[in-house]
């Protein structure tokens, strides 16, 4: 486990983007040899996505032979039925739209290689099981990039989730609904209460995991992830046990860490 501490959000985003770029280039993907990349949504990865788009436009990176698997998706159709909200209003907020608007449409990835769970599926568990099979079919994930919530959840693996969990349907915690209200014009009634999510074990199966943690509001979650033991109430802590985990954070996110912890990881980073 490594903790990479950068000065601010922009530097953390750039470092993460460079790491992804270099991993893809070193892998040297091509026909019949795809690089598989797990991706998150939310506000934290946007800076990283912007840098990756920049590398693509400069000709430094191609996603032609990259296959992506997103962490989660809202159960849009089921929420529409429950709340009687118009399809157009809700559909513009789903993670398919988020990923295409903020990343995929700006690079050369093929649509069939961008895998996102279908929150409109009639049989949600069947959709989740099929997603797991798709990951197995490509030989697993090379690098899974994730973010966390202030309560330490990764993907939508809310506090109390099984650390052996697989892709499934989850009911969202109130803290998550409140945090995501900003994507729904601050209207809590529009925020879905159910989602499809990869499980903790699904992400643990990846060959390498990189978790982005920025901002003072994530500082206590980083403390729980780094300095305390593995705990299903803080699902991000499970990645202490992964052989290749990178936590990438800014200075603000380290505010709850012990001084000696910060000094140790900063010193280790200098030796990289």
Short mmCIF file of C-alpha atoms in Angstrom, two decimals:
data_model
loop_
_atom_site.label_atom_id
_atom_site.label_comp_id
_atom_site.label_asym_id
_atom_site.label_seq_id
_atom_site.Cartn_x
_atom_site.Cartn_y
_atom_site.Cartn_z
CA UNK A 1 0.00 0.00 0.00
CA UNK A 2 1.32 3.43 -0.95
CA UNK A 3 0.01 6.90 -0.11
CA UNK A 4 0.87 9.60 -2.64
CA UNK A 5 0.43 13.11 -1.20
CA UNK A 6 0.29 16.07 -3.60
CA UNK A 7 -0.09 19.76 -2.82
CA UNK A 8 -3.63 20.27 -4.11
CA UNK A 9 -6.48 18.81 -6.14
CA UNK A 10 -5.02 19.81 -9.52
CA UNK A 11 -1.66 18.20 -8.81
CA UNK A 12 -3.30 15.05 -7.46
CA UNK A 13 -5.47 14.84 -10.58
CA UNK A 14 -2.50 15.31 -12.88
CA UNK A 15 -0.42 12.71 -11.03
CA UNK A 16 -3.24 10.19 -11.29
CA UNK A 17 -3.76 10.89 -14.99
CA UNK A 18 -0.05 10.50 -15.71
CA UNK A 19 -0.02 7.23 -13.83
CA UNK A 20 -2.94 5.90 -15.88
CA UNK A 21 -1.33 7.13 -19.10
CA UNK A 22 1.98 5.47 -18.26
CA UNK A 23 0.33 2.19 -17.27
CA UNK A 24 -1.52 2.04 -20.59
CA UNK A 25 1.58 2.95 -22.61
CA UNK A 26 3.73 0.42 -20.77
CA UNK A 27 1.09 -2.27 -21.34
CA UNK A 28 1.25 -1.49 -25.06
CA UNK A 29 -2.32 -2.54 -25.95
CA UNK A 30 -3.31 -3.57 -29.46
CA UNK A 31 -5.69 -5.85 -31.39
CA UNK A 32 -6.45 -8.82 -29.18
CA UNK A 33 -4.59 -7.26 -26.26
CA UNK A 34 -6.78 -4.71 -24.51
CA UNK A 35 -5.92 -2.74 -21.40
CA UNK A 36 -8.81 -3.02 -18.92
CA UNK A 37 -9.52 0.01 -16.78
CA UNK A 38 -12.04 0.41 -13.97
CA UNK A 39 -13.45 3.93 -13.64
CA UNK A 40 -15.39 6.00 -11.09
CA UNK A 41 -17.85 8.88 -11.39
CA UNK A 42 -18.45 11.89 -9.16
CA UNK A 43 -16.61 15.16 -8.76
CA UNK A 44 -13.21 13.82 -7.68
CA UNK A 45 -12.11 12.14 -10.96
CA UNK A 46 -13.11 15.05 -13.22
CA UNK A 47 -9.67 16.68 -13.05
CA UNK A 48 -8.05 13.37 -13.89
CA UNK A 49 -10.38 12.87 -16.86
CA UNK A 50 -9.60 16.35 -18.15
CA UNK A 51 -5.88 15.59 -18.13
CA UNK A 52 -6.40 12.25 -19.89
CA UNK A 53 -8.42 14.05 -22.58
CA UNK A 54 -5.55 16.52 -22.90
CA UNK A 55 -3.04 13.66 -23.37
CA UNK A 56 -5.28 12.15 -26.05
CA UNK A 57 -5.62 15.45 -27.94
CA UNK A 58 -1.85 15.91 -27.84
CA UNK A 59 -1.40 12.48 -29.40
CA UNK A 60 0.28 11.07 -26.30
CA UNK A 61 -2.37 8.46 -25.56
CA UNK A 62 -5.02 6.40 -27.35
CA UNK A 63 -7.98 4.53 -25.88
CA UNK A 64 -8.67 2.54 -29.06
CA UNK A 65 -7.55 -0.67 -27.36
CA UNK A 66 -8.78 0.10 -23.86
CA UNK A 67 -11.85 -1.50 -22.30
CA UNK A 68 -13.44 0.30 -19.37
CA UNK A 69 -15.76 -0.89 -16.62
CA UNK A 70 -17.54 1.70 -14.53
CA UNK A 71 -18.08 1.16 -10.83
CA UNK A 72 -21.77 1.92 -10.50
CA UNK A 73 -25.00 3.28 -11.90
CA UNK A 74 -28.27 4.57 -10.50
CA UNK A 75 -31.38 2.41 -10.81
CA UNK A 76 -33.00 5.07 -12.96
CA UNK A 77 -36.05 3.24 -14.30
CA UNK A 78 -37.10 1.97 -10.88
CA UNK A 79 -36.80 5.45 -9.39
CA UNK A 80 -38.88 6.92 -12.20
CA UNK A 81 -41.69 4.45 -11.56
CA UNK A 82 -41.57 5.12 -7.83
CA UNK A 83 -41.42 8.92 -8.03
CA UNK A 84 -43.27 9.47 -11.33
CA UNK A 85 -40.48 11.75 -12.57
CA UNK A 86 -40.15 12.41 -16.29
CA UNK A 87 -37.64 10.16 -18.07
CA UNK A 88 -35.82 13.09 -19.64
CA UNK A 89 -35.21 14.92 -16.37
CA UNK A 90 -33.78 11.86 -14.64
CA UNK A 91 -31.91 10.34 -17.55
CA UNK A 92 -29.69 13.39 -17.95
CA UNK A 93 -28.29 12.67 -14.47
CA UNK A 94 -27.36 9.01 -14.93
CA UNK A 95 -23.76 7.84 -15.03
CA UNK A 96 -23.92 6.84 -18.71
CA UNK A 97 -24.51 10.51 -19.49
CA UNK A 98 -21.88 11.60 -16.98
CA UNK A 99 -19.17 9.41 -18.48
CA UNK A 100 -19.95 10.25 -22.10
CA UNK A 101 -20.23 13.99 -21.48
CA UNK A 102 -17.16 14.27 -19.28
CA UNK A 103 -14.82 11.71 -20.79
CA UNK A 104 -15.75 9.14 -23.44
CA UNK A 105 -16.99 11.49 -26.19
CA UNK A 106 -13.71 13.41 -26.02
CA UNK A 107 -11.43 10.38 -26.64
CA UNK A 108 -11.24 7.56 -29.19
CA UNK A 109 -12.71 4.73 -27.12
CA UNK A 110 -15.18 2.56 -29.00
CA UNK A 111 -18.68 2.53 -27.56
CA UNK A 112 -18.73 -1.26 -27.31
CA UNK A 113 -15.61 -1.15 -25.13
CA UNK A 114 -17.11 1.20 -22.51
CA UNK A 115 -19.04 -0.97 -20.07
CA UNK A 116 -21.50 0.67 -17.67
CA UNK A 117 -24.15 -1.11 -15.63
CA UNK A 118 -27.70 -0.69 -16.92
CA UNK A 119 -29.88 0.85 -14.23
CA UNK A 120 -32.89 0.44 -16.54
CA UNK A 121 -32.59 -3.36 -16.67
CA UNK A 122 -35.77 -5.25 -15.86
CA UNK A 123 -33.80 -7.90 -13.94
CA UNK A 124 -31.23 -5.92 -11.97
CA UNK A 125 -29.46 -8.88 -10.40
CA UNK A 126 -29.11 -10.56 -13.78
CA UNK A 127 -27.53 -7.33 -15.04
CA UNK A 128 -25.08 -7.40 -12.12
CA UNK A 129 -24.19 -11.05 -12.71
CA UNK A 130 -23.60 -10.38 -16.41
CA UNK A 131 -21.29 -7.49 -15.53
CA UNK A 132 -19.15 -9.80 -13.40
CA UNK A 133 -18.99 -12.27 -16.28
CA UNK A 134 -17.88 -9.53 -18.69
CA UNK A 135 -15.01 -8.67 -16.37
CA UNK A 136 -13.97 -12.32 -16.17
CA UNK A 137 -14.21 -12.68 -19.96
CA UNK A 138 -11.59 -9.97 -20.53
CA UNK A 139 -9.22 -11.47 -17.99
CA UNK A 140 -9.98 -9.11 -15.11
CA UNK A 141 -9.17 -5.46 -14.51
CA UNK A 142 -5.58 -4.24 -14.88
CA UNK A 143 -6.13 -0.98 -13.00
CA UNK A 144 -9.25 -0.05 -11.06
CA UNK A 145 -9.51 3.65 -10.28
CA UNK A 146 -11.93 4.64 -7.53
CA UNK A 147 -13.04 7.48 -5.34
CA UNK A 148 -14.62 7.46 -1.91
CA UNK A 149 -17.38 9.22 -0.02
CA UNK A 150 -16.86 11.08 3.27
CA UNK A 151 -18.09 7.93 5.05
CA UNK A 152 -15.38 5.84 3.39
CA UNK A 153 -17.57 3.99 0.91
CA UNK A 154 -16.04 2.95 -2.39
CA UNK A 155 -18.35 2.72 -5.40
CA UNK A 156 -21.75 2.36 -3.69
CA UNK A 157 -20.49 -0.11 -1.10
CA UNK A 158 -22.04 1.77 1.80
CA UNK A 159 -20.98 1.38 5.46
CA UNK A 160 -21.79 -2.13 6.60
CA UNK A 161 -21.31 -3.70 3.17
CA UNK A 162 -19.70 -7.11 2.99
CA UNK A 163 -16.03 -6.97 2.09
CA UNK A 164 -16.62 -10.16 0.08
CA UNK A 165 -19.41 -8.52 -1.95
CA UNK A 166 -19.84 -8.74 -5.71
CA UNK A 167 -21.77 -6.57 -8.17
CA UNK A 168 -25.30 -6.15 -6.86
CA UNK A 169 -28.19 -3.81 -6.07
CA UNK A 170 -27.64 -1.46 -3.11
CA UNK A 171 -29.86 0.92 -1.20
CA UNK A 172 -28.01 4.20 -0.76
CA UNK A 173 -27.23 5.66 2.66
CA UNK A 174 -28.63 9.06 3.56
CA UNK A 175 -25.12 10.56 3.64
CA UNK A 176 -24.58 9.45 0.04
CA UNK A 177 -27.93 10.86 -1.07
CA UNK A 178 -27.12 14.18 0.60
CA UNK A 179 -23.63 14.27 -0.98
CA UNK A 180 -25.00 13.53 -4.46
CA UNK A 181 -27.82 16.08 -4.28
CA UNK A 182 -25.49 18.63 -5.88
CA UNK A 183 -25.80 16.67 -9.15
CA UNK A 184 -29.60 17.00 -8.95
CA UNK A 185 -29.87 20.76 -8.43
CA UNK A 186 -29.85 20.22 -4.67
CA UNK A 187 -33.26 18.52 -4.81
CA UNK A 188 -33.17 15.45 -2.54
CA UNK A 189 -36.42 14.16 -4.01
CA UNK A 190 -34.67 13.68 -7.37
CA UNK A 191 -31.69 11.73 -6.02
CA UNK A 192 -32.09 7.97 -6.63
CA UNK A 193 -32.14 5.81 -3.52
CA UNK A 194 -31.00 2.62 -5.25
CA UNK A 195 -27.99 1.81 -7.39
CA UNK A 196 -26.09 -1.00 -9.03
CA UNK A 197 -22.51 -1.26 -7.83
CA UNK A 198 -19.47 -3.43 -8.17
CA UNK A 199 -18.65 -5.17 -4.91
CA UNK A 200 -15.62 -4.67 -2.70
CA UNK A 201 -14.33 -8.08 -3.79
CA UNK A 202 -14.88 -7.15 -7.44
CA UNK A 203 -12.47 -4.23 -7.05
CA UNK A 204 -10.09 -6.31 -4.88
CA UNK A 205 -9.73 -8.74 -7.79
CA UNK A 206 -8.10 -6.04 -9.93
CA UNK A 207 -4.35 -6.36 -10.43
CA UNK A 208 -3.89 -2.80 -9.16
CA UNK A 209 -6.16 -0.30 -7.42
CA UNK A 210 -5.76 3.49 -7.33
CA UNK A 211 -8.06 5.45 -5.03
CA UNK A 212 -8.40 9.23 -5.35
CA UNK A 213 -9.11 11.12 -2.12
CA UNK A 214 -9.16 14.92 -2.08
CA UNK A 215 -10.51 17.63 0.19
CA UNK A 216 -10.73 18.16 3.93
CA UNK A 217 -14.21 16.57 3.97
CA UNK A 218 -12.56 13.24 3.06
CA UNK A 219 -9.80 13.51 5.69
CA UNK A 220 -11.45 11.33 8.33
CA UNK A 221 -12.21 8.66 5.73
CA UNK A 222 -8.54 8.64 4.68
CA UNK A 223 -7.55 8.28 8.33
CA UNK A 224 -9.85 5.27 8.63
CA UNK A 225 -8.46 3.83 5.39
CA UNK A 226 -4.79 4.22 6.34
CA UNK A 227 -4.29 4.27 10.09
CA UNK A 228 -6.98 1.99 11.46
CA UNK A 229 -7.77 -1.64 10.76
CA UNK A 230 -9.94 -3.21 8.10
CA UNK A 231 -13.57 -2.49 8.93
CA UNK A 232 -16.72 -3.16 6.90
CA UNK A 233 -18.14 0.13 8.21
CA UNK A 234 -15.39 1.88 6.21
CA UNK A 235 -15.24 -0.22 3.07
CA UNK A 236 -12.24 1.62 1.62
CA UNK A 237 -10.16 0.15 4.47
CA UNK A 238 -10.32 -3.25 2.73
CA UNK A 239 -7.65 -2.07 0.29
CA UNK A 240 -5.02 -2.22 3.00
CA UNK A 241 -5.00 -5.92 2.13
CA UNK A 242 -4.60 -5.49 -1.63
CA UNK A 243 -1.01 -6.15 -2.82
CA UNK A 244 -1.00 -3.15 -5.19
CA UNK A 245 -2.97 -0.21 -3.77
CA UNK A 246 -2.23 3.45 -4.40
CA UNK A 247 -4.03 6.11 -2.38
CA UNK A 248 -3.59 9.44 -4.20
CA UNK A 249 -4.57 12.48 -2.15
CA UNK A 250 -4.02 16.21 -1.65
CA UNK A 251 -2.73 17.91 1.49
CA UNK A 252 -6.23 18.76 2.71
CA UNK A 253 -7.16 15.08 2.80
CA UNK A 254 -4.29 14.33 5.21
CA UNK A 255 -5.53 16.63 8.00
CA UNK A 256 -6.64 13.74 10.23
CA UNK A 257 -3.48 11.67 9.76
CA UNK A 258 -0.67 11.54 12.30
CA UNK A 259 2.31 13.72 11.45
CA UNK A 260 4.62 10.70 11.43
CA UNK A 261 2.30 8.90 8.98
CA UNK A 262 2.43 11.83 6.56
CA UNK A 263 6.21 12.13 6.91
CA UNK A 264 6.69 8.42 6.31
CA UNK A 265 4.70 8.34 3.08
CA UNK A 266 6.18 11.60 1.80
CA UNK A 267 9.64 10.18 2.39
CA UNK A 268 8.73 6.95 0.65
CA UNK A 269 7.37 8.92 -2.32
CA UNK A 270 10.73 10.69 -2.72
CA UNK A 271 12.40 7.30 -3.12
CA UNK A 272 10.05 6.21 -5.92
#
